[in-house]
Tab-separated table of C-alpha atoms in Angstrom:
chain	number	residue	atom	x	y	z
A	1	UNK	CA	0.000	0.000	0.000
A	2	UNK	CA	1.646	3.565	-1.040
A	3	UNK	CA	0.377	6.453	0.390
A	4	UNK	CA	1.488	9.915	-0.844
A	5	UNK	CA	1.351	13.025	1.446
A	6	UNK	CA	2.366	16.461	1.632
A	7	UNK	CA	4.896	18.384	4.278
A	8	UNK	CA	6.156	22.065	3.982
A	9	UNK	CA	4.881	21.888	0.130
A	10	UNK	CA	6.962	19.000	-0.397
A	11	UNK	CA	5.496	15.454	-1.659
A	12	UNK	CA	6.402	12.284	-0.556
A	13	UNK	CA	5.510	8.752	-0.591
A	14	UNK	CA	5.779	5.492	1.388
A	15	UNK	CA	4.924	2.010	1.315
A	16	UNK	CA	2.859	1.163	4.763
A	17	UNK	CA	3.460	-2.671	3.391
A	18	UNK	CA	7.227	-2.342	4.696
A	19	UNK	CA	6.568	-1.168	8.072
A	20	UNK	CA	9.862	-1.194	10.555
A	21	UNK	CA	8.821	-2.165	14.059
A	22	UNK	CA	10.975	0.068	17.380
A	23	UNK	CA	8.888	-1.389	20.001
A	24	UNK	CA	9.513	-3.773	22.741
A	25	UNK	CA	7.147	-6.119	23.337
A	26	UNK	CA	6.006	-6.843	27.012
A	27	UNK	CA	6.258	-9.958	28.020
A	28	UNK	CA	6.077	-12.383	31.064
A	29	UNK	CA	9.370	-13.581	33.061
A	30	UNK	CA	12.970	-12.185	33.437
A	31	UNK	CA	14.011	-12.639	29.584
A	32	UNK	CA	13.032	-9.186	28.437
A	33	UNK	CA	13.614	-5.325	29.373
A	34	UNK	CA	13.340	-4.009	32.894
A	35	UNK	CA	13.855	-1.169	34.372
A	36	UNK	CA	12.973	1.453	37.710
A	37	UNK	CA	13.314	-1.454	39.583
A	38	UNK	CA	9.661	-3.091	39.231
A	39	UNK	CA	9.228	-7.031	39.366
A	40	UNK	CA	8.802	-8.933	36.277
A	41	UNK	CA	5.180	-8.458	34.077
A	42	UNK	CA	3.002	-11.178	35.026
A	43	UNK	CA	-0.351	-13.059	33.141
A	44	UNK	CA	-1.908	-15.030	35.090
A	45	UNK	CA	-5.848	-16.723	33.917
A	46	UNK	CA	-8.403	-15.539	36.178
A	47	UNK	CA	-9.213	-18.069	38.617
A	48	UNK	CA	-12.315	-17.735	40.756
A	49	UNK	CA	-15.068	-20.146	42.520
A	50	UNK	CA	-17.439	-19.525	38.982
A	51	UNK	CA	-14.930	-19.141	36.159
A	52	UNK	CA	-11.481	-20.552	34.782
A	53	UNK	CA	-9.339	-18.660	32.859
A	54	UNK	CA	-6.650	-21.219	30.748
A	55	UNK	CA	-7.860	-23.668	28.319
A	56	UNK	CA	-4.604	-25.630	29.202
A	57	UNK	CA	-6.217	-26.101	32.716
A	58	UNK	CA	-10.003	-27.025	31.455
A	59	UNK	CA	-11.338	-23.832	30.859
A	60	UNK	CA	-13.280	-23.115	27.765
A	61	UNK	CA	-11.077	-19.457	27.117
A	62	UNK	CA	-7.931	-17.669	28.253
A	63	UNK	CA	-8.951	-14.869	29.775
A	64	UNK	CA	-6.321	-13.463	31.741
A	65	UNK	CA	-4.836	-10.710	34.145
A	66	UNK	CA	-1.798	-8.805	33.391
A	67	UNK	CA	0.109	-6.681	35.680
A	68	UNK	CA	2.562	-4.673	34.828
A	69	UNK	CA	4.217	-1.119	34.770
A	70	UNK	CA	4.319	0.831	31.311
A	71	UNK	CA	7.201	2.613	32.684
A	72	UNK	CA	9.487	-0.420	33.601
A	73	UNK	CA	8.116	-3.675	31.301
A	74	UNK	CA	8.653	-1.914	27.688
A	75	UNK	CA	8.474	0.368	24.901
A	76	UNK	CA	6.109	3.045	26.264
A	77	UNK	CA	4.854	6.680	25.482
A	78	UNK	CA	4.368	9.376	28.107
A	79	UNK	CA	3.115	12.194	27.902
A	80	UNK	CA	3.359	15.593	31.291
A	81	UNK	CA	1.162	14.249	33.168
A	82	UNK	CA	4.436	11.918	34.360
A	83	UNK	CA	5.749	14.986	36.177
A	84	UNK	CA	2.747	17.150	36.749
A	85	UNK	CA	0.741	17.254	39.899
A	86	UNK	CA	-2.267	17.465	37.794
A	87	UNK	CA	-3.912	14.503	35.844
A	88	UNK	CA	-2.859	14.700	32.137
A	89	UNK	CA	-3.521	11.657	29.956
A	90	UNK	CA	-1.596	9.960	27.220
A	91	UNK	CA	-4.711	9.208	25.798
A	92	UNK	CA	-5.991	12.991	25.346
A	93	UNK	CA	-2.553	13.869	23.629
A	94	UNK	CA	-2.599	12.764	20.034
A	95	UNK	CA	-5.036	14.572	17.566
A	96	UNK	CA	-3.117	12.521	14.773
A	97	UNK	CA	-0.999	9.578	14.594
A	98	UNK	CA	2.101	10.150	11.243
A	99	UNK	CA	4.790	12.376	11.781
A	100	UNK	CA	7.648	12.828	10.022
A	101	UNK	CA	10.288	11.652	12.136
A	102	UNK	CA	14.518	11.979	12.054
A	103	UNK	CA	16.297	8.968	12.733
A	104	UNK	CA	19.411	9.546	14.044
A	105	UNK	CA	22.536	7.670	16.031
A	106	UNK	CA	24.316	9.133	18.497
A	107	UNK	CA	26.936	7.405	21.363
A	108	UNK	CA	26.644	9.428	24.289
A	109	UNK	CA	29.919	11.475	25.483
A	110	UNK	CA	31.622	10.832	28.899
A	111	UNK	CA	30.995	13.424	31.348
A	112	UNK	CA	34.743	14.767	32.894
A	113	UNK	CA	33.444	15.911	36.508
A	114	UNK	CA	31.629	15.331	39.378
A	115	UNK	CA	28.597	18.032	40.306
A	116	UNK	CA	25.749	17.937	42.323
A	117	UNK	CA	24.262	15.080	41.122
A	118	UNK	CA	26.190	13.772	37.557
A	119	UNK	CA	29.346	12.052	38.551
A	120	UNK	CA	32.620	11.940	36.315
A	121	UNK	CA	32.049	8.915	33.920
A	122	UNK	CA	28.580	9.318	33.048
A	123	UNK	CA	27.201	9.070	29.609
A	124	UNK	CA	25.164	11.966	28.382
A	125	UNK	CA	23.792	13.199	24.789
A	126	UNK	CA	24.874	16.417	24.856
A	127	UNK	CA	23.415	19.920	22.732
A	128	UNK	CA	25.813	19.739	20.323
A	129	UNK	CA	25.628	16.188	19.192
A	130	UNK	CA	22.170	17.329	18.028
A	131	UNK	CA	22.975	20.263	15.929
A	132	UNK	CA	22.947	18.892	12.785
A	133	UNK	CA	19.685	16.813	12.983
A	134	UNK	CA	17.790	19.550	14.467
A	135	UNK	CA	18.354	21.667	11.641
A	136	UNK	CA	16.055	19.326	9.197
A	137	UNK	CA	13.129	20.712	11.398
A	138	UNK	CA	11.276	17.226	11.770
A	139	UNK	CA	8.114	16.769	13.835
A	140	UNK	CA	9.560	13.884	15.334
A	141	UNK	CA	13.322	12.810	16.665
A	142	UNK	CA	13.846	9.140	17.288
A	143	UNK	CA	17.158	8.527	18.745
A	144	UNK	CA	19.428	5.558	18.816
A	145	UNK	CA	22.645	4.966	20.598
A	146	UNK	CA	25.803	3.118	20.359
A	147	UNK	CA	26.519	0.125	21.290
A	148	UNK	CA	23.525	-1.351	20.077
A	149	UNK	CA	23.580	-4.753	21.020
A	150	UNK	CA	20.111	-6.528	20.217
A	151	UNK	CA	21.169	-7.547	23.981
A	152	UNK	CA	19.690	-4.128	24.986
A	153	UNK	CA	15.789	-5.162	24.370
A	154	UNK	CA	16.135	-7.501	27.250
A	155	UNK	CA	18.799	-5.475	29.413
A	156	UNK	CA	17.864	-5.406	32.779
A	157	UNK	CA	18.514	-1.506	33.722
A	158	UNK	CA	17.838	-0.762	36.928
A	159	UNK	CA	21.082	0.766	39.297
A	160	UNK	CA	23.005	0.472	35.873
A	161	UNK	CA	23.498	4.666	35.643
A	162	UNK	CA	22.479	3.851	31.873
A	163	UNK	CA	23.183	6.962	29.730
A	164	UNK	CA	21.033	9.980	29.494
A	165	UNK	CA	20.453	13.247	28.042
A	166	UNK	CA	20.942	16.534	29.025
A	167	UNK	CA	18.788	18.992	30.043
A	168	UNK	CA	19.921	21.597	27.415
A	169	UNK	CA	19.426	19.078	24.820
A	170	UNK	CA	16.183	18.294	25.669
A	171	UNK	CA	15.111	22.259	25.431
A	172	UNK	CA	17.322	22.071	22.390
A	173	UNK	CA	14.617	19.440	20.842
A	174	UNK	CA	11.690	21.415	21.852
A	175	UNK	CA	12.743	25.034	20.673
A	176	UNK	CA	13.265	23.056	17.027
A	177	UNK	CA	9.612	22.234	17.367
A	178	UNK	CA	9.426	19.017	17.779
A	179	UNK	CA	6.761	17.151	19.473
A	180	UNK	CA	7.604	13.767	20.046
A	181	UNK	CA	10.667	12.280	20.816
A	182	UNK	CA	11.905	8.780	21.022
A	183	UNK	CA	14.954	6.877	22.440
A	184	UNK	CA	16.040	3.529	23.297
A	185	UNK	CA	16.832	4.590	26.887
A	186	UNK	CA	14.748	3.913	30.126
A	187	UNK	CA	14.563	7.744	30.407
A	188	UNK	CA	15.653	11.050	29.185
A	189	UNK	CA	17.287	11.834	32.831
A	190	UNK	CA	19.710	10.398	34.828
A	191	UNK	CA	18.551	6.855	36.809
A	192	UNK	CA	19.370	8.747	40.288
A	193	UNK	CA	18.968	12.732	39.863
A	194	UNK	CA	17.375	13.553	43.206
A	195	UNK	CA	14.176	13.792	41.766
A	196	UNK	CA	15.220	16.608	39.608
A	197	UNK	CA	14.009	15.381	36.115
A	198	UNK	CA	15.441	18.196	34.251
A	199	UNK	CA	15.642	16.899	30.800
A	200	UNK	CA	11.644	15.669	31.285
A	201	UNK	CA	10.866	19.220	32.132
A	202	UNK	CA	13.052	21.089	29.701
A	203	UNK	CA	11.267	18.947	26.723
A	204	UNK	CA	7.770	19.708	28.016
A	205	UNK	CA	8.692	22.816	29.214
A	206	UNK	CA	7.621	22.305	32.576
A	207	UNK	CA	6.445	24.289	34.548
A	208	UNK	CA	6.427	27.268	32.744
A	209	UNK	CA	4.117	26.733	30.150
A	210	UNK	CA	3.696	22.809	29.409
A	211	UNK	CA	3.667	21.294	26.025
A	212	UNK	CA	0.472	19.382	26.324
A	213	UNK	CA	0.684	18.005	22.855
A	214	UNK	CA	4.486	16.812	23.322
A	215	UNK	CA	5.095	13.198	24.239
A	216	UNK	CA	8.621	10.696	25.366
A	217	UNK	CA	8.818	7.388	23.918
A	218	UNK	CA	11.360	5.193	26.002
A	219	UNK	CA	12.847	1.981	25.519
A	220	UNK	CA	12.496	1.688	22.081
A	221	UNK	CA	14.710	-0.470	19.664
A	222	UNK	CA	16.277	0.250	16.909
A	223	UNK	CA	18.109	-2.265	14.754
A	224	UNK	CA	21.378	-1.490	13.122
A	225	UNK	CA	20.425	-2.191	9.960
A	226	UNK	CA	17.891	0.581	9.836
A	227	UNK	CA	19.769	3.552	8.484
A	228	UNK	CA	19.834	7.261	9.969
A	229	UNK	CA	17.527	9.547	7.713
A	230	UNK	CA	14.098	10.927	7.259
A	231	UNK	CA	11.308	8.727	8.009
A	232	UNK	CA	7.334	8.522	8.741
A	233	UNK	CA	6.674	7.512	12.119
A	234	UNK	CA	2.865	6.054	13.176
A	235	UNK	CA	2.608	6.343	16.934
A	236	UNK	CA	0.400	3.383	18.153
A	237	UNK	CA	-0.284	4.029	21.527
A	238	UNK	CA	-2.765	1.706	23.664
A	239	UNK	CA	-5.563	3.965	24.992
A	240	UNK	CA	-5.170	4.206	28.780
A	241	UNK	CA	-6.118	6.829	30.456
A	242	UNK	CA	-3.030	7.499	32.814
A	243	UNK	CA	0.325	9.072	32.278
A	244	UNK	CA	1.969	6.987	29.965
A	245	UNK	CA	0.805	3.663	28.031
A	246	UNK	CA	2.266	1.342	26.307
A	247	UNK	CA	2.979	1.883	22.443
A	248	UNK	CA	4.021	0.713	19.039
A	249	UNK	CA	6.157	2.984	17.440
A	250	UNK	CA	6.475	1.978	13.814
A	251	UNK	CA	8.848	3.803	10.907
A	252	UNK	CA	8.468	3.746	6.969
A	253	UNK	CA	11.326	4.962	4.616
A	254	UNK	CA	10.257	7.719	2.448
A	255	UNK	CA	10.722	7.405	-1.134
């Protein structure tokens, strides 16, 4: 299927039969992404005095529970509502669901000195790494670093100090005027920041006047034989109505 469509008076096209899938799935056990320190997904059948959820143990359906955290089990889309005291949903974000989208890939530089709450060895995606990418103006910035082991969608993160980005790279994104951003990270900020989230607020611009409309993808994958360039992205994000849910991100090359 080709589909042909229009940005900044320029045509393109793209064949939705080739789609390229960045999510993570979620899945049950220890085999799989985890991260913020949250015990493994579980789905368990529904077991109960009048019903039986597994057909493996007699019952006529599965039908059964999942618990999990869309944070910590997988590829997942958040929106402000993940810092804000106030209730924003992911599910009230997205009035549309193609962008174009940059792909881009980017190893993180080592930070020299200890401060308040970075420490000397720390890898960070810094401003200037992003120049050049920022100046193709998409709507959307996916982001993949090196190494990219196909280890990483089922690294276990949590007290790893995995690598980050900084906060004037995250207001860097946003003043180029894009709206959603992806990465295969746990999170834009630092595992243990004190609660200071600066790189989540500088994107959303937070508190000052919050991008509603702006959303984080995290732990995404990327494979390395998906080359840097201009894309369109389809977000497919479960409808939940919470902070974040989890999502599909999927990428087409433009022709």
């Amino acid at each position: 299927m080709i589909v042909t469509f229009e940005y900044r008076n320029k045509k393109f096209c793209s064949n939705l039969a080739n789609p390229i899938d960045l999510s993570i799935p979620m899945k049950e056990g220890s085999n799989t992404v985890n991260a913020w320190y949250v015990d493994d997904l579980k789905i368990e059948p529904v077991r109960n005095e009048h019903f039986l959820g597994s057909v493996a143990e007699g019952g006529n359906v599965n039908f059964r529970n999942i618990f999990f955290n869309p944070h910590g089990h997988g590829t997942h889309t958040e929106c402000v509502g993940h810092i804000d005291q106030q209730v924003h949903s992911i599910n009230d974000v997205f009035e549309r669901h193609f962008f174009t989208a940059e792909l881009v890939t980017i190893q993180p530089e080592i930070w020299a000195s200890d401060d308040e709450w970075r420490s000397a060895g720390d890898h960070v995606i810094l401003e200037r790494q992003l120049d050049a990418v920022l100046k193709k103006e998409p709507e959307a910035l996916i982001i993949r670093t090196i190494p990219n082991p196909e280890s990483k969608a089922r690294f276990r993160y949590s007290n790893t100090n995995p690598p980050y980005m900084c906060d004037t790279a995250a207001k860097a994104i946003r003043e180029a005027g894009i709206q959603h951003l992806l990465i295969d990270l746990p999170s834009v900020d630092r595992e243990k920041d004190g609660g200071k989230m600066l790189a989540h607020k500088a994107f959303w611009n937070y508190p000052d006047a919050p991008e509603l409309k702006s959303t984080i993808t995290e732990l995404i994958y990327v494979p390395d034989q998906v080359k840097d360039g201009k894309y369109l992205l389809e977000m497919q994000v479960a409808a939940f109505v919470n902070d974040a849910a989890p999502s599909r991100p999927v990428i087409y090359e433009i022709e």
